[in-house]
Short mmCIF file of C-alpha atoms and ligand atoms in Angstrom, two decimals:
data_model
loop_
_atom_site.label_atom_id
_atom_site.label_comp_id
_atom_site.label_asym_id
_atom_site.label_seq_id
_atom_site.Cartn_x
_atom_site.Cartn_y
_atom_site.Cartn_z
CA UNK A 1 6.88 -16.46 -13.18
CA UNK A 2 9.10 -15.80 -10.65
CA UNK A 3 8.05 -18.09 -7.29
CA UNK A 4 9.49 -17.15 -3.96
CA UNK A 5 9.42 -19.73 -0.66
CA UNK A 6 5.78 -19.11 0.77
CA UNK A 7 6.80 -18.96 5.13
CA UNK A 8 4.08 -20.04 6.72
CA UNK A 9 4.84 -18.80 10.59
CA UNK A 10 2.35 -21.04 12.49
CA UNK A 11 1.22 -19.82 15.85
CA UNK A 12 -1.81 -21.60 16.76
CA UNK A 13 -2.46 -25.68 15.63
CA UNK A 14 -5.97 -24.58 14.98
CA UNK A 15 -4.19 -23.66 11.60
CA UNK A 16 -4.06 -25.89 9.08
CA UNK A 17 -5.38 -24.36 5.99
CA UNK A 18 -1.92 -23.45 4.13
CA UNK A 19 -1.28 -24.62 1.11
CA UNK A 20 1.17 -24.42 -1.79
CA UNK A 21 5.44 -23.56 -0.37
CA UNK A 22 5.69 -21.37 -2.86
CA UNK A 23 4.38 -17.75 -3.24
CA UNK A 24 3.86 -16.67 -7.12
CA UNK A 25 5.20 -13.15 -7.58
CA UNK A 26 2.63 -12.28 -11.04
CA UNK A 27 3.95 -8.72 -11.67
CA UNK A 28 6.91 -6.27 -9.84
CA UNK A 29 6.43 -3.14 -11.95
CA UNK A 30 3.70 -1.19 -10.22
CA UNK A 31 4.64 1.57 -7.41
CA UNK A 32 2.54 1.01 -4.42
CA UNK A 33 -0.99 -1.31 -5.56
CA UNK A 34 -3.89 -1.74 -4.18
CA UNK A 35 -7.26 -2.35 -4.17
CA UNK A 36 -7.40 -6.68 -5.70
CA UNK A 37 -10.45 -8.04 -7.27
CA UNK A 38 -11.19 -11.39 -8.76
CA UNK A 39 -13.91 -11.09 -11.48
CA UNK A 40 -15.12 -15.42 -11.79
CA UNK A 41 -16.70 -14.36 -14.36
CA UNK A 42 -13.68 -12.98 -16.57
CA UNK A 43 -10.96 -15.11 -14.94
CA UNK A 44 -9.19 -12.30 -14.53
CA UNK A 45 -8.14 -10.00 -11.60
CA UNK A 46 -8.01 -6.11 -10.95
CA UNK A 47 -5.32 -4.53 -8.56
CA UNK A 48 -4.93 -0.83 -8.57
CA UNK A 49 -1.77 0.39 -9.17
CA UNK A 50 -2.66 4.45 -7.38
CA UNK A 51 0.54 6.92 -7.85
CA UNK A 52 0.64 5.07 -11.20
CA UNK A 53 -2.75 5.67 -12.02
CA UNK A 54 -4.08 2.81 -13.39
CA UNK A 55 -5.66 -0.79 -13.02
CA UNK A 56 -4.01 -3.00 -13.57
CA UNK A 57 -5.35 -6.71 -14.84
CA UNK A 58 -3.83 -9.84 -14.74
CA UNK A 59 -5.32 -12.94 -17.46
CA UNK A 60 -5.72 -16.49 -15.10
CA UNK A 61 -5.96 -17.66 -18.68
CA UNK A 62 -2.63 -17.16 -19.57
CA UNK A 63 -1.04 -14.74 -16.80
CA UNK A 64 -0.46 -11.99 -18.78
CA UNK A 65 -0.96 -8.61 -16.89
CA UNK A 66 -2.07 -5.45 -19.04
CA UNK A 67 -3.84 -2.45 -18.32
CA UNK A 68 -7.23 -2.63 -17.79
CA UNK A 69 -7.26 2.04 -17.10
CA UNK A 70 -5.30 4.20 -17.13
CA UNK A 71 -5.47 7.06 -16.25
CA UNK A 72 -8.24 5.72 -12.88
CA UNK A 73 -9.34 8.61 -11.29
CA UNK A 74 -6.95 7.33 -8.62
CA UNK A 75 -8.57 4.50 -7.99
CA UNK A 76 -8.17 2.58 -4.42
CA UNK A 77 -10.46 -0.11 -3.77
CA UNK A 78 -12.19 -2.87 -5.80
CA UNK A 79 -14.94 -5.33 -4.78
CA UNK A 80 -18.10 -6.65 -7.22
CA UNK A 81 -21.79 -6.12 -6.88
CA UNK A 82 -23.92 -9.13 -5.73
CA UNK A 83 -24.67 -8.57 -9.43
CA UNK A 84 -21.21 -8.48 -10.00
CA UNK A 85 -20.93 -5.71 -11.24
CA UNK A 86 -17.58 -3.31 -10.26
CA UNK A 87 -17.90 -0.96 -7.44
CA UNK A 88 -14.42 1.61 -7.69
CA UNK A 89 -13.78 3.97 -4.18
CA UNK A 90 -12.11 6.37 -6.34
CA UNK A 91 -9.11 9.05 -4.36
CA UNK A 92 -8.87 11.40 -7.26
CA UNK A 93 -12.91 11.98 -7.79
CA UNK A 94 -12.97 11.32 -4.02
CA UNK A 95 -15.60 8.98 -5.02
CA UNK A 96 -17.44 5.91 -4.83
CA UNK A 97 -18.90 4.29 -7.70
CA UNK A 98 -19.96 1.60 -9.98
CA UNK A 99 -19.86 0.40 -14.15
CA UNK A 100 -22.88 -0.85 -15.70
CA UNK A 101 -23.67 -3.70 -17.37
CA UNK A 102 -23.78 -0.94 -20.55
CA UNK A 103 -20.26 0.01 -19.40
CA UNK A 104 -21.43 2.71 -17.92
CA UNK A 105 -20.64 4.75 -14.36
CA UNK A 106 -22.76 5.49 -12.00
CA UNK A 107 -21.44 7.05 -8.47
CA UNK A 108 -22.91 5.18 -5.95
CA UNK A 109 -21.50 8.20 -3.14
CA UNK A 110 -19.49 11.78 -3.82
CA UNK A 111 -20.99 13.57 -0.97
CA UNK A 112 -22.55 13.98 3.04
CA UNK A 113 -24.87 15.94 4.11
CA UNK A 114 -23.64 18.19 0.80
CA UNK A 115 -19.48 17.79 1.82
CA UNK A 116 -17.00 15.72 -0.69
CA UNK A 117 -15.99 12.67 1.09
CA UNK A 118 -12.26 12.83 1.41
CA UNK A 119 -11.09 9.34 -0.75
CA UNK A 120 -13.11 6.00 -0.46
CA UNK A 121 -10.66 4.13 0.21
CA UNK A 122 -12.06 0.21 0.44
CA UNK A 123 -15.55 -0.57 0.04
CA UNK A 124 -18.07 -4.11 0.14
CA UNK A 125 -20.90 -5.02 -0.58
CA UNK A 126 -23.87 -6.85 1.73
CA UNK A 127 -26.64 -9.45 0.00
CA UNK A 128 -29.27 -6.35 0.42
CA UNK A 129 -27.27 -4.40 -1.70
CA UNK A 130 -26.35 -1.99 0.16
CA UNK A 131 -22.28 -0.41 -0.61
CA UNK A 132 -20.59 -0.12 2.64
CA UNK A 133 -17.21 1.65 2.05
CA UNK A 134 -14.14 3.88 4.30
CA UNK A 135 -13.40 7.64 4.00
CA UNK A 136 -9.77 7.99 5.25
CA UNK A 137 -7.53 11.52 3.86
CA UNK A 138 -4.62 9.66 1.85
CA UNK A 139 -6.17 11.12 -1.61
CA UNK A 140 -5.79 14.10 -0.63
CA UNK A 141 -3.40 14.43 1.84
CA UNK A 142 -0.38 15.15 -1.08
CA UNK A 143 -0.22 14.87 -4.96
CA UNK A 144 1.17 11.26 -4.35
CA UNK A 145 -2.42 9.36 -4.56
CA UNK A 146 -4.66 11.36 -5.59
CA UNK A 147 -5.39 15.66 -6.23
CA UNK A 148 -4.76 17.56 -2.72
CA UNK A 149 -7.52 19.30 -1.73
CA UNK A 150 -8.96 21.01 1.96
CA UNK A 151 -10.72 18.41 3.44
CA UNK A 152 -15.27 19.12 3.88
CA UNK A 153 -15.85 16.49 6.50
CA UNK A 154 -15.16 16.50 10.46
CA UNK A 155 -13.15 13.33 10.16
CA UNK A 156 -12.89 10.17 9.16
CA UNK A 157 -15.28 7.54 8.93
CA UNK A 158 -17.77 4.52 8.08
CA UNK A 159 -20.42 4.76 5.69
CA UNK A 160 -23.34 3.05 3.92
CA UNK A 161 -25.33 3.96 0.86
CA UNK A 162 -28.19 1.85 1.06
CA UNK A 163 -30.51 0.53 -2.73
CA UNK A 164 -32.18 4.04 -2.30
CA UNK A 165 -28.73 5.91 -2.49
CA UNK A 166 -29.18 7.30 0.31
CA UNK A 167 -25.43 7.48 2.30
CA UNK A 168 -25.46 7.40 6.23
CA UNK A 169 -22.96 7.45 8.60
CA UNK A 170 -22.51 4.27 10.35
CA UNK A 171 -19.05 4.75 11.70
CA UNK A 172 -17.45 8.87 13.47
CA UNK A 173 -14.83 7.06 15.63
CA UNK A 174 -12.50 6.37 13.79
CA UNK A 175 -8.44 7.60 13.18
CA UNK A 176 -8.17 5.67 9.71
CA UNK A 177 -10.61 3.10 8.85
CA UNK A 178 -9.15 0.98 6.24
CA UNK A 179 -9.74 -2.21 4.74
CA UNK A 180 -13.31 -4.38 5.50
CA UNK A 181 -15.43 -7.80 5.25
CA UNK A 182 -17.74 -9.40 6.79
CA UNK A 183 -18.22 -12.79 8.31
CA UNK A 184 -19.61 -15.65 6.62
CA UNK A 185 -23.03 -15.14 7.60
CA UNK A 186 -22.54 -11.12 7.53
CA UNK A 187 -23.59 -10.71 11.04
CA UNK A 188 -20.18 -9.10 11.52
CA UNK A 189 -18.25 -6.80 9.92
CA UNK A 190 -14.83 -6.23 9.99
CA UNK A 191 -12.90 -2.81 9.82
CA UNK A 192 -9.31 -2.09 10.32
CA UNK A 193 -8.14 1.47 11.68
CA UNK A 194 -4.15 1.75 10.00
CA UNK A 195 -3.30 4.43 12.47
CA UNK A 196 -5.37 3.50 15.48
CA UNK A 197 -2.99 -0.45 15.13
CA UNK A 198 -5.80 -2.07 15.75
CA UNK A 199 -9.48 -4.12 14.16
CA UNK A 200 -12.74 -3.45 14.97
CA UNK A 201 -15.47 -6.05 15.23
CA UNK A 202 -19.14 -4.22 15.18
CA UNK A 203 -22.55 -6.61 14.85
CA UNK A 204 -24.57 -5.36 11.41
CA UNK A 205 -27.13 -7.12 11.42
CA UNK A 206 -30.01 -5.12 11.07
CA UNK A 207 -28.03 -2.29 8.38
CA UNK A 208 -26.38 -0.92 10.98
CA UNK A 209 -23.20 -0.90 12.80
CA UNK A 210 -23.53 -1.60 17.08
CA UNK A 211 -20.69 -3.06 19.59
CA UNK A 212 -16.99 -1.16 17.67
CA UNK A 213 -14.99 -3.61 20.47
CA UNK A 214 -11.21 -4.04 19.35
CA UNK A 215 -11.17 -7.71 17.56
CA UNK A 216 -7.51 -7.90 17.67
CA UNK A 217 -3.55 -5.62 17.66
CA UNK A 218 -0.94 -5.24 14.56
CA UNK A 219 1.40 -7.63 14.96
CA UNK A 220 3.47 -5.09 12.77
CA UNK A 221 3.41 -2.62 10.57
CA UNK A 222 0.03 -0.72 9.52
CA UNK A 223 -3.09 -3.30 8.83
CA UNK A 224 -4.60 -2.28 5.85
CA UNK A 225 -7.55 -3.84 3.46
CA UNK A 226 -8.56 -7.32 4.67
CA UNK A 227 -11.08 -10.27 3.72
CA UNK A 228 -12.57 -13.23 5.10
CA UNK A 229 -12.30 -16.88 4.88
CA UNK A 230 -15.65 -19.94 4.40
CA UNK A 231 -14.02 -20.89 8.52
CA UNK A 232 -14.71 -17.03 9.54
CA UNK A 233 -11.01 -16.47 9.62
CA UNK A 234 -9.71 -13.10 9.15
CA UNK A 235 -7.30 -12.88 6.90
CA UNK A 236 -5.76 -9.41 6.98
CA UNK A 237 -2.29 -7.42 5.49
CA UNK A 238 -0.15 -5.47 7.53
CA UNK A 239 3.96 -6.21 7.19
CA UNK A 240 2.59 -9.71 5.60
CA UNK A 241 -0.51 -11.58 6.28
CA UNK A 242 -1.73 -12.25 9.55
CA UNK A 243 -4.73 -14.91 10.00
CA UNK A 244 -6.88 -14.80 13.17
CA UNK A 245 -9.27 -17.11 14.08
CA UNK A 246 -13.08 -15.88 14.42
CA UNK A 247 -12.02 -15.22 18.27
CA UNK A 248 -9.56 -12.61 17.68
CA UNK A 249 -6.22 -15.23 18.30
CA UNK A 250 -3.46 -14.87 15.72
CA UNK A 251 -3.32 -18.31 13.78
CA UNK A 252 -0.32 -17.96 12.11
CA UNK A 253 1.53 -15.14 9.33
CA UNK A 254 2.55 -15.93 6.07
CA UNK A 255 5.94 -13.77 5.23
CA UNK A 256 5.36 -11.64 1.71
CA UNK A 257 8.75 -10.83 0.52
CA UNK A 258 7.92 -6.96 0.83
CA UNK A 259 8.27 -4.00 2.73
CA UNK A 260 4.25 -3.40 3.05
CA UNK A 261 1.51 -5.35 2.54
CA UNK A 262 -1.69 -3.19 1.33
CA UNK A 263 -4.18 -5.56 0.69
CA UNK A 264 -5.67 -9.09 0.06
CA UNK A 265 -8.93 -10.96 -2.35
CA UNK A 266 -9.81 -14.26 -2.78
CA UNK A 267 -10.93 -15.90 -6.23
CA UNK A 268 -9.89 -18.34 -9.27
CA UNK A 269 -12.44 -20.56 -10.18
CA UNK A 270 -13.00 -22.61 -5.84
CA UNK A 271 -12.02 -19.76 -3.78
CA UNK A 272 -9.10 -21.05 -2.82
CA UNK A 273 -6.41 -18.31 -4.32
CA UNK A 274 -5.44 -15.70 -2.32
CA UNK A 275 -4.63 -12.83 -3.86
CA UNK A 276 -2.24 -10.32 -2.35
CA UNK A 277 -1.69 -7.07 -3.23
CA UNK A 278 2.62 -5.91 -1.52
CA UNK A 279 3.94 -2.83 -1.97
CA UNK A 280 5.17 -2.60 -6.05
CA UNK A 281 4.01 -6.47 -6.23
CA UNK A 282 1.32 -8.74 -6.03
CA UNK A 283 1.25 -12.47 -5.15
CA UNK A 284 -1.10 -15.45 -5.15
CA UNK A 285 -0.93 -18.53 -3.33
CA UNK A 286 -3.79 -22.11 -2.79
CA UNK A 287 -4.67 -22.03 -0.09
CA UNK A 288 -6.57 -24.61 1.55
CA UNK A 289 -9.79 -23.24 2.21
CA UNK A 290 -11.99 -20.48 -0.10
CA UNK A 291 -12.69 -17.08 0.79
CA UNK A 292 -16.50 -16.05 1.75
CA UNK A 293 -19.07 -14.22 -0.32
CA UNK A 294 -16.90 -10.35 0.27
CA UNK A 295 -14.86 -9.43 -2.33
MG1 LIG B 301 -6.34 0.12 1.70
#
């Protein structure tokens, strides 16, 4: 395993959760890695390698990386629902899907009011079982990360799929909605707007969204995926990994030796290992904090 020095640039003395002094490089053979999810029951990490149309599996028990699915319908973001079932945002099929216990695949959402979705990017599941996802156009604007196609919907929005299957649009004023994650008590949903260059903060207490003020501007690069730790700190991917206090202050930058970071997820048996997908690679680092539920 290749190791590289982990450089935390601390901007605020409240940041006291730095961990290892090195980043472990777990994989470096992708084109554009994204969508990591740690599967506790299997002790493995799944992540997408979108332009290569495959999902990879890193085995925590022996460090090996193998192909989990290829082709993979250009899967991007992954998460687990509260039963541990895999939820995937598929840019190729322009849908959000779920793998059932018997291995079959169910379409969670592929349309809104009869119109095909653009290309779902990232998803999170709330404790009521609803699936929340973002729908930018990256999978239909070229053949690189999906299949070039006409956009049917009048923009790039955020949706909530009720456990009944009903798909509701919950935010319609984004340019390019991307990563999303709940605060530990699920009262707040943070959503990245990649083109807008900021993270937004919504009140999500009643199954809909209100508020939506800018929570943080991107320090460098483009915001993509994010996750929240047990203290409510927001860890977001852009040019590097950025850690924000719940009050919006930038606490620290974790420098990553790649041009861009796409996404991250907490994992490991104690949920204190941060997995980072960055350009063609995947890194991990042990931190002195633990991930909140949002997987
Ligand atoms: Mg993304």
